[in-house]
mmCIF file of C-alpha atoms in Angstrom:
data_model
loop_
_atom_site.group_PDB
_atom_site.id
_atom_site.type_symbol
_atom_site.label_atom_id
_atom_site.label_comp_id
_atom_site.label_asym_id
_atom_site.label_seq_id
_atom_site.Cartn_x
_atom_site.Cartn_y
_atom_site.Cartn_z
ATOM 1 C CA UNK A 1 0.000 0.000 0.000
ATOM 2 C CA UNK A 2 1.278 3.452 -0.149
ATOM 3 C CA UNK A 3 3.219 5.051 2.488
ATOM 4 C CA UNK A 4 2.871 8.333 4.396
ATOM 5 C CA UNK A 5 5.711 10.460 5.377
ATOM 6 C CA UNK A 6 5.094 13.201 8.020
ATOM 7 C CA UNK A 7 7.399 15.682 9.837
ATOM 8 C CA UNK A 8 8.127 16.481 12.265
ATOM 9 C CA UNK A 9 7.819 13.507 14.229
ATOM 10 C CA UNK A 10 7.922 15.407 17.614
ATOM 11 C CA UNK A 11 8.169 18.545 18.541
ATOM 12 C CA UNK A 12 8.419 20.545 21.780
ATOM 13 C CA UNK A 13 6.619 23.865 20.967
ATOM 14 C CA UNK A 14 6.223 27.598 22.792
ATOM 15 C CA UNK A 15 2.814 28.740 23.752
ATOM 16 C CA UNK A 16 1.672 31.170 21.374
ATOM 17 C CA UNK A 17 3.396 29.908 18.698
ATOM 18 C CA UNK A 18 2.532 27.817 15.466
ATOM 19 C CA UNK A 19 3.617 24.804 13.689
ATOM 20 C CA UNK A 20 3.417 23.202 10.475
ATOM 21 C CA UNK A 21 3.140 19.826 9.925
ATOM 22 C CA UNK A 22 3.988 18.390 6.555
ATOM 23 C CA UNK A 23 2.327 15.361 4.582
ATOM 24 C CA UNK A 24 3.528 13.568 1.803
ATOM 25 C CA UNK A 25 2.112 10.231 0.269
ATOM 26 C CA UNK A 26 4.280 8.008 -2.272
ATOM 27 C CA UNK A 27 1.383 7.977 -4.761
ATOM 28 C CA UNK A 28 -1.858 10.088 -5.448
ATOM 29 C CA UNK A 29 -4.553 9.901 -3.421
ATOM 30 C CA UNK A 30 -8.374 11.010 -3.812
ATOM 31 C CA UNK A 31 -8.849 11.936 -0.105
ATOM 32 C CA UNK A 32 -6.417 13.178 2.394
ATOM 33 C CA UNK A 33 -7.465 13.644 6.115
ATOM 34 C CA UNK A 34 -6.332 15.360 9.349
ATOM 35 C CA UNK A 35 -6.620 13.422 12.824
ATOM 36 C CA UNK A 36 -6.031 14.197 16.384
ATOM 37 C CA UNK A 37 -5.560 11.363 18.560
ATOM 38 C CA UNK A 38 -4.911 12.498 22.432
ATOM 39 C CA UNK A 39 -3.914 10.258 25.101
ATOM 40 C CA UNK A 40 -5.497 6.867 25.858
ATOM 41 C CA UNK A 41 -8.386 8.459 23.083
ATOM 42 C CA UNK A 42 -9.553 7.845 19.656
ATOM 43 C CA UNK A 43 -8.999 9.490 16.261
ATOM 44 C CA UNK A 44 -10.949 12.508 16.462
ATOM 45 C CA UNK A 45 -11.616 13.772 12.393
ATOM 46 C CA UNK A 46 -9.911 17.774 12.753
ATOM 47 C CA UNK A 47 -10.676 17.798 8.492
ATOM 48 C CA UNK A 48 -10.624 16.676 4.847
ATOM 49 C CA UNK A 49 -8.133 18.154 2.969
ATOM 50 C CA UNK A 50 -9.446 19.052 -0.360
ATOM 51 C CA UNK A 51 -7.052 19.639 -3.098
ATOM 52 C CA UNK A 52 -7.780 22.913 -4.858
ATOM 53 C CA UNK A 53 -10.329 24.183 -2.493
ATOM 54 C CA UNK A 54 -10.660 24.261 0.929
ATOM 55 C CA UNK A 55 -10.811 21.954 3.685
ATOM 56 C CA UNK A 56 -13.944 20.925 5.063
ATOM 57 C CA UNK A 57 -13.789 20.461 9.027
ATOM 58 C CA UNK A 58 -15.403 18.935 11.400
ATOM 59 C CA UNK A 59 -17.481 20.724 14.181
ATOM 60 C CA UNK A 60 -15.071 22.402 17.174
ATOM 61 C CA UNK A 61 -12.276 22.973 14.598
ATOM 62 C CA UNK A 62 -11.876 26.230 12.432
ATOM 63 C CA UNK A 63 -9.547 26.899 9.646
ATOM 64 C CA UNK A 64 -7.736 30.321 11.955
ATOM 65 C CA UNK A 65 -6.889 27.657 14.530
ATOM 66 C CA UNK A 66 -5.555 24.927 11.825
ATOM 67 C CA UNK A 67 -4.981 26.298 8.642
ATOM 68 C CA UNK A 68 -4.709 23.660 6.046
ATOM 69 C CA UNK A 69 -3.582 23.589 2.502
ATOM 70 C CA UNK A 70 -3.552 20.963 -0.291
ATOM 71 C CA UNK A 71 -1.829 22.125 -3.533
ATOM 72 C CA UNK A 72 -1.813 18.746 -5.030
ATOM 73 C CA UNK A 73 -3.137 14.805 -4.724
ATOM 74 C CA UNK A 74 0.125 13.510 -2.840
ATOM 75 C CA UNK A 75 0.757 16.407 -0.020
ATOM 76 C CA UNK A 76 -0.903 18.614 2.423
ATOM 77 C CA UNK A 77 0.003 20.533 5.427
ATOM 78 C CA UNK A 78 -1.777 21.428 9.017
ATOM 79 C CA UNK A 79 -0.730 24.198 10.589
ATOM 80 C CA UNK A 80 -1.718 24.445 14.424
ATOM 81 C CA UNK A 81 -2.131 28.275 15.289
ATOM 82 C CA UNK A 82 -1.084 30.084 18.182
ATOM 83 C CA UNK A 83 -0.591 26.640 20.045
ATOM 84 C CA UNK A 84 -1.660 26.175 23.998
ATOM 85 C CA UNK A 85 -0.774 22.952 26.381
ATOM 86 C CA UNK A 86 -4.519 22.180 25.145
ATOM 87 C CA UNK A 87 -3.017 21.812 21.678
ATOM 88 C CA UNK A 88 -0.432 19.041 22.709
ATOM 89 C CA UNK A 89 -1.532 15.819 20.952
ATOM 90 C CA UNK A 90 -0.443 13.389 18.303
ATOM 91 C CA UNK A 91 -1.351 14.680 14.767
ATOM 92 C CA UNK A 92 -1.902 12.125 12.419
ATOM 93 C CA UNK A 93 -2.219 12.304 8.429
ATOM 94 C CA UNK A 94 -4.398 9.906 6.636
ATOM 95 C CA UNK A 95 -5.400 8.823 2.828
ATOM 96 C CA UNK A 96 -7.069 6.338 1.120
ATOM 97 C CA UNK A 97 -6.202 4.435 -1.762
ATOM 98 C CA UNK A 98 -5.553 5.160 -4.640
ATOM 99 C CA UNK A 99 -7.851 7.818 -6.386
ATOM 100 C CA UNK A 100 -10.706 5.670 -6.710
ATOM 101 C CA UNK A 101 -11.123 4.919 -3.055
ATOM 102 C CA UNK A 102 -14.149 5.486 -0.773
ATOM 103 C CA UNK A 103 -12.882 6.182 1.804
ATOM 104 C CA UNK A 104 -13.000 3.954 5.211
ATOM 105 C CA UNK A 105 -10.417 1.798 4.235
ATOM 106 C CA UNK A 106 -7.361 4.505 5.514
ATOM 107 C CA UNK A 107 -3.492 4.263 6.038
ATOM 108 C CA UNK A 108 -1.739 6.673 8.097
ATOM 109 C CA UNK A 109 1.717 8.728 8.456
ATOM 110 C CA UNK A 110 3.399 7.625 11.224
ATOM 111 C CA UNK A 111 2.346 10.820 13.125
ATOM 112 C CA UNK A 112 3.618 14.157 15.106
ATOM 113 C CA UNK A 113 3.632 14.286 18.631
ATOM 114 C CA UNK A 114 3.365 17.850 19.892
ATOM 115 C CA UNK A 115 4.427 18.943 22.966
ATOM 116 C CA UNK A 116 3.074 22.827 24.096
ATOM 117 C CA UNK A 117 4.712 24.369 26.680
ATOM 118 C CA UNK B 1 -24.588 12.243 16.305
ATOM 119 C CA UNK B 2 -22.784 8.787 15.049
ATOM 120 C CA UNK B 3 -21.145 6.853 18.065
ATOM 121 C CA UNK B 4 -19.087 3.918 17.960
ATOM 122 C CA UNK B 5 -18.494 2.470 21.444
ATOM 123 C CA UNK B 6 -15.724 -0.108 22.072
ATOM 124 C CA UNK B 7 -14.773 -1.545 25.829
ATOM 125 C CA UNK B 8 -11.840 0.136 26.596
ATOM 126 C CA UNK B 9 -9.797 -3.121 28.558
ATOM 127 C CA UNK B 10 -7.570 -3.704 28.504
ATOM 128 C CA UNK B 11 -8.890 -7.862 27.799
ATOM 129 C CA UNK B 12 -5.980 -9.878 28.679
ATOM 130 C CA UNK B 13 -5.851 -13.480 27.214
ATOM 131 C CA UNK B 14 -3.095 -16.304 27.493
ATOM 132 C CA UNK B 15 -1.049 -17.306 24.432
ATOM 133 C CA UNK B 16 -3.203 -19.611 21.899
ATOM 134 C CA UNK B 17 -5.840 -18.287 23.376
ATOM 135 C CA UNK B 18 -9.027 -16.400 21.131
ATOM 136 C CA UNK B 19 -9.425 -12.627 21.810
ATOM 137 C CA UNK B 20 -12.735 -11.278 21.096
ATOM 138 C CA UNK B 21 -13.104 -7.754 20.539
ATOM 139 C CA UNK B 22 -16.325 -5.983 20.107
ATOM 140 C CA UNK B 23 -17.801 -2.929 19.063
ATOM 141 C CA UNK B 24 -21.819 -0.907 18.932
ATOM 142 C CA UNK B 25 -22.531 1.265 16.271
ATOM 143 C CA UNK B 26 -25.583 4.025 16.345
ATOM 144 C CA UNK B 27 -26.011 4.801 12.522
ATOM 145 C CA UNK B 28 -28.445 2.072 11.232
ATOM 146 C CA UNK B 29 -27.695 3.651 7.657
ATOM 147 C CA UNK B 30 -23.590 2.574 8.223
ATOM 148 C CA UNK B 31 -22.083 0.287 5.130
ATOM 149 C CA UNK B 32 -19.071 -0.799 5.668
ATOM 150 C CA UNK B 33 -16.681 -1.216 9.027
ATOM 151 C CA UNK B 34 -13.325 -1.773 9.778
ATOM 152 C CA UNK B 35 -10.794 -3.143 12.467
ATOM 153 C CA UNK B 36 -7.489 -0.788 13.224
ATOM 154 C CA UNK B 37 -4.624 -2.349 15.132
ATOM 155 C CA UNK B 38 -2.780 0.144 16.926
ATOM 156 C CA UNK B 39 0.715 -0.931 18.293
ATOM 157 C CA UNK B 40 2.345 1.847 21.500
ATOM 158 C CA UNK B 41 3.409 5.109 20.281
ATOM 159 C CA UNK B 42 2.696 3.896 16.548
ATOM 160 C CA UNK B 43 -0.441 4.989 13.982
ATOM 161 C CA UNK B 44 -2.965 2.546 13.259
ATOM 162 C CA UNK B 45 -3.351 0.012 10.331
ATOM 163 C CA UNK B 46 -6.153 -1.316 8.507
ATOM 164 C CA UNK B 47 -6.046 -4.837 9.667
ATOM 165 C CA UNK B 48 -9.638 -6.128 8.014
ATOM 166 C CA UNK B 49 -12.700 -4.630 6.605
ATOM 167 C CA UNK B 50 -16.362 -6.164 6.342
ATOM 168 C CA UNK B 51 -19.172 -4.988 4.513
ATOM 169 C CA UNK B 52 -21.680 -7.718 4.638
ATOM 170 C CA UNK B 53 -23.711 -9.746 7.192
ATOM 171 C CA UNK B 54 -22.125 -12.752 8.426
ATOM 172 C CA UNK B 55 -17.815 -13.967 9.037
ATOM 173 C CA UNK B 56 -15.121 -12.520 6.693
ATOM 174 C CA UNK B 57 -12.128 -14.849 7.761
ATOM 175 C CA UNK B 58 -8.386 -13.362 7.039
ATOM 176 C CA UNK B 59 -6.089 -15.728 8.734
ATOM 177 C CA UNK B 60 -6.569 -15.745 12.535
ATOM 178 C CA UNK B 61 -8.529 -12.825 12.033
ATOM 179 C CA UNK B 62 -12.431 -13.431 12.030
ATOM 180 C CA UNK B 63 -14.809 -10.451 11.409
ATOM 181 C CA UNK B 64 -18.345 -11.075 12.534
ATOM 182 C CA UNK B 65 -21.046 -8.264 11.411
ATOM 183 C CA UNK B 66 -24.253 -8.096 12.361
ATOM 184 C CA UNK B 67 -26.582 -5.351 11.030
ATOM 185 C CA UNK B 68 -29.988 -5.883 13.086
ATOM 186 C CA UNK B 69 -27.702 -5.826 16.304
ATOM 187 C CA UNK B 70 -25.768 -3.441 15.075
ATOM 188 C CA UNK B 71 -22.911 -5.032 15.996
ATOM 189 C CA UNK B 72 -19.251 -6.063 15.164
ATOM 190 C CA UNK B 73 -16.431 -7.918 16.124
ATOM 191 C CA UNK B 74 -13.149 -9.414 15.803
ATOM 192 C CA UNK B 75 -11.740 -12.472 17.153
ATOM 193 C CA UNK B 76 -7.825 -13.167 16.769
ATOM 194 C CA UNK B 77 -7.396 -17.244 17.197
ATOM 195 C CA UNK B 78 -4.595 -18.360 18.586
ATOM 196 C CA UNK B 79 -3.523 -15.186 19.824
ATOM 197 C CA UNK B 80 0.309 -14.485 20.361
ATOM 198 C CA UNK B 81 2.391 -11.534 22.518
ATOM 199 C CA UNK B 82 2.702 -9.712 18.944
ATOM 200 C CA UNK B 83 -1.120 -9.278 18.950
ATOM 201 C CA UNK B 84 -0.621 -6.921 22.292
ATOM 202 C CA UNK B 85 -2.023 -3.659 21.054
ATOM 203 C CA UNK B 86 -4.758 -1.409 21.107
ATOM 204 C CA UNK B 87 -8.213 -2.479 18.226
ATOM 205 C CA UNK B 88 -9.929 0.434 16.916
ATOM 206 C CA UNK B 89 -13.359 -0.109 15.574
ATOM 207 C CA UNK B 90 -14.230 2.121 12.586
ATOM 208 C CA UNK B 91 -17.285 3.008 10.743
ATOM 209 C CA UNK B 92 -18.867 4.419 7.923
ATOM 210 C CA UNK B 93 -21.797 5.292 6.018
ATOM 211 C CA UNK B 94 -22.700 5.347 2.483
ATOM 212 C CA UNK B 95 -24.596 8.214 0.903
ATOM 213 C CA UNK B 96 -22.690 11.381 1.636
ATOM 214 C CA UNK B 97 -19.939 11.208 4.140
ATOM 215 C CA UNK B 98 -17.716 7.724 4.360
ATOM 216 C CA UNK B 99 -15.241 9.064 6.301
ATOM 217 C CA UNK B 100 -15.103 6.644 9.115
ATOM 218 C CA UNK B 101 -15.821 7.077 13.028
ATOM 219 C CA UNK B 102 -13.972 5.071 15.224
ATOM 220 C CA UNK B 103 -14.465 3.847 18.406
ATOM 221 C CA UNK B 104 -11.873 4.849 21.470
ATOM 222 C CA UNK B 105 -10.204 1.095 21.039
ATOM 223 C CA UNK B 106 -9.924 -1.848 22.959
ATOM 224 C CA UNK B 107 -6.462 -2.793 24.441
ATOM 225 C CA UNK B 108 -5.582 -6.372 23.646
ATOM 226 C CA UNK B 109 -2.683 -7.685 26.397
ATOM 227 C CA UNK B 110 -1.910 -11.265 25.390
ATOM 228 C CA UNK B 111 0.517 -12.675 28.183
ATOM 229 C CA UNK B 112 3.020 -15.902 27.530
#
């Protein structure tokens, strides 16, 4: 299957500041997603990164607090805005396969772990 | 709002033994579902999908659905140490959205 690289893996961030996480996928891919995963929780759905428009998210997430951009079918970035401790969390990009999929059947980068201090 | 609710564990089973894992769904209208294994400090994995009433068999992996109960499941025969991880139930609906909702996972301890 294809594989997802995302940096940074970790990163120990200032409060008030921002960071951007980058995705890239090994092949192109209809649909790329955007998950928070805190822990001992499940994947919460931040958004769907669209490519050539913009993303769609998901109730209790707004595009001023994580910016996202997808400028073509194998990458896309999240930024997380003016971060807080409430921000620190494992970011994780997702796809599905091939440009054909429907979605469900997801693989995932191997995450960022953020750390707000 | 769609809810998937898994039992959080962690189950503990010997070696050899069969881990059952289970998982409720709310959306009646949900198509297809999927089991995640999730190793420590790692991202999950697709590990077996089901769309259709009944067992869908994948090695020692068994997927049970069952629509009217809304209900599915995994059992892991002959379940080894490597199999020590957290199971994340995911599902999805046709008509509109398919991106999946998953569950809060199961942790799966299987001890020598």
């Amino acid at each position: 299957s294809a594989v997802i690289s995302q940096k940074p893996s970790r990163d120990i961030c200032q409060r008030g500041t921002s960071l951007t996480i980058q995705c890239q996928v090994d092949s192109q891919v209809t649909m790329m997603f955007w998950y928070r995963q805190q822990p001992g929780q499940s994947l919460t759905l931040i958004a769907t990164a669209n490519q050539g428009s913009e993303a769609t998210y998901e109730s209790g997430f707004v595009i001023d607090k994580f910016p996202i951009s997808r400028p073509n079918l194998t990458f896309s970035t999240l930024t997380v805005s003016n971060m807080s401790p409430e921000d620190s969390s494992i970011y994780l990009c997702s796809a599905n396969e091939g440009t054909g999929g429907l979605g469900g059947e997801l693989f995932f980068g191997e995450g960022s772990r953020l750390t707000v201090l | 709002q769609k809810e998937v609710e898994q039992n959080s564990g962690p189950l503990s089973v010997p070696e050899g033994a069969i881990a059952s894992l289970n998982c409720t769904y709310s959306d009646r209208g949900s198509q297809s579902f999927f089991w995640y294994r999730q190793y420590s400090g790692k991202s999950p994995e697709l590990i077996m999908s089901i769309y259709s009433n009944g067992d869908k068999e994948d090695g020692r992996f068994t997927a049970q659905l069952n629509k009217a109960s809304q209900y599915v499941s995994l059992l892991i025969r002959d379940s080894q140490p490597s199999d020590s991880a957290t199971y994340l139930c995911a599902v999805s609906s046709s008509g509109g959205s398919y991106i999946p909702t998953f569950g809060r996972g199961t942790s799966l301890i299987v001890h020598p």
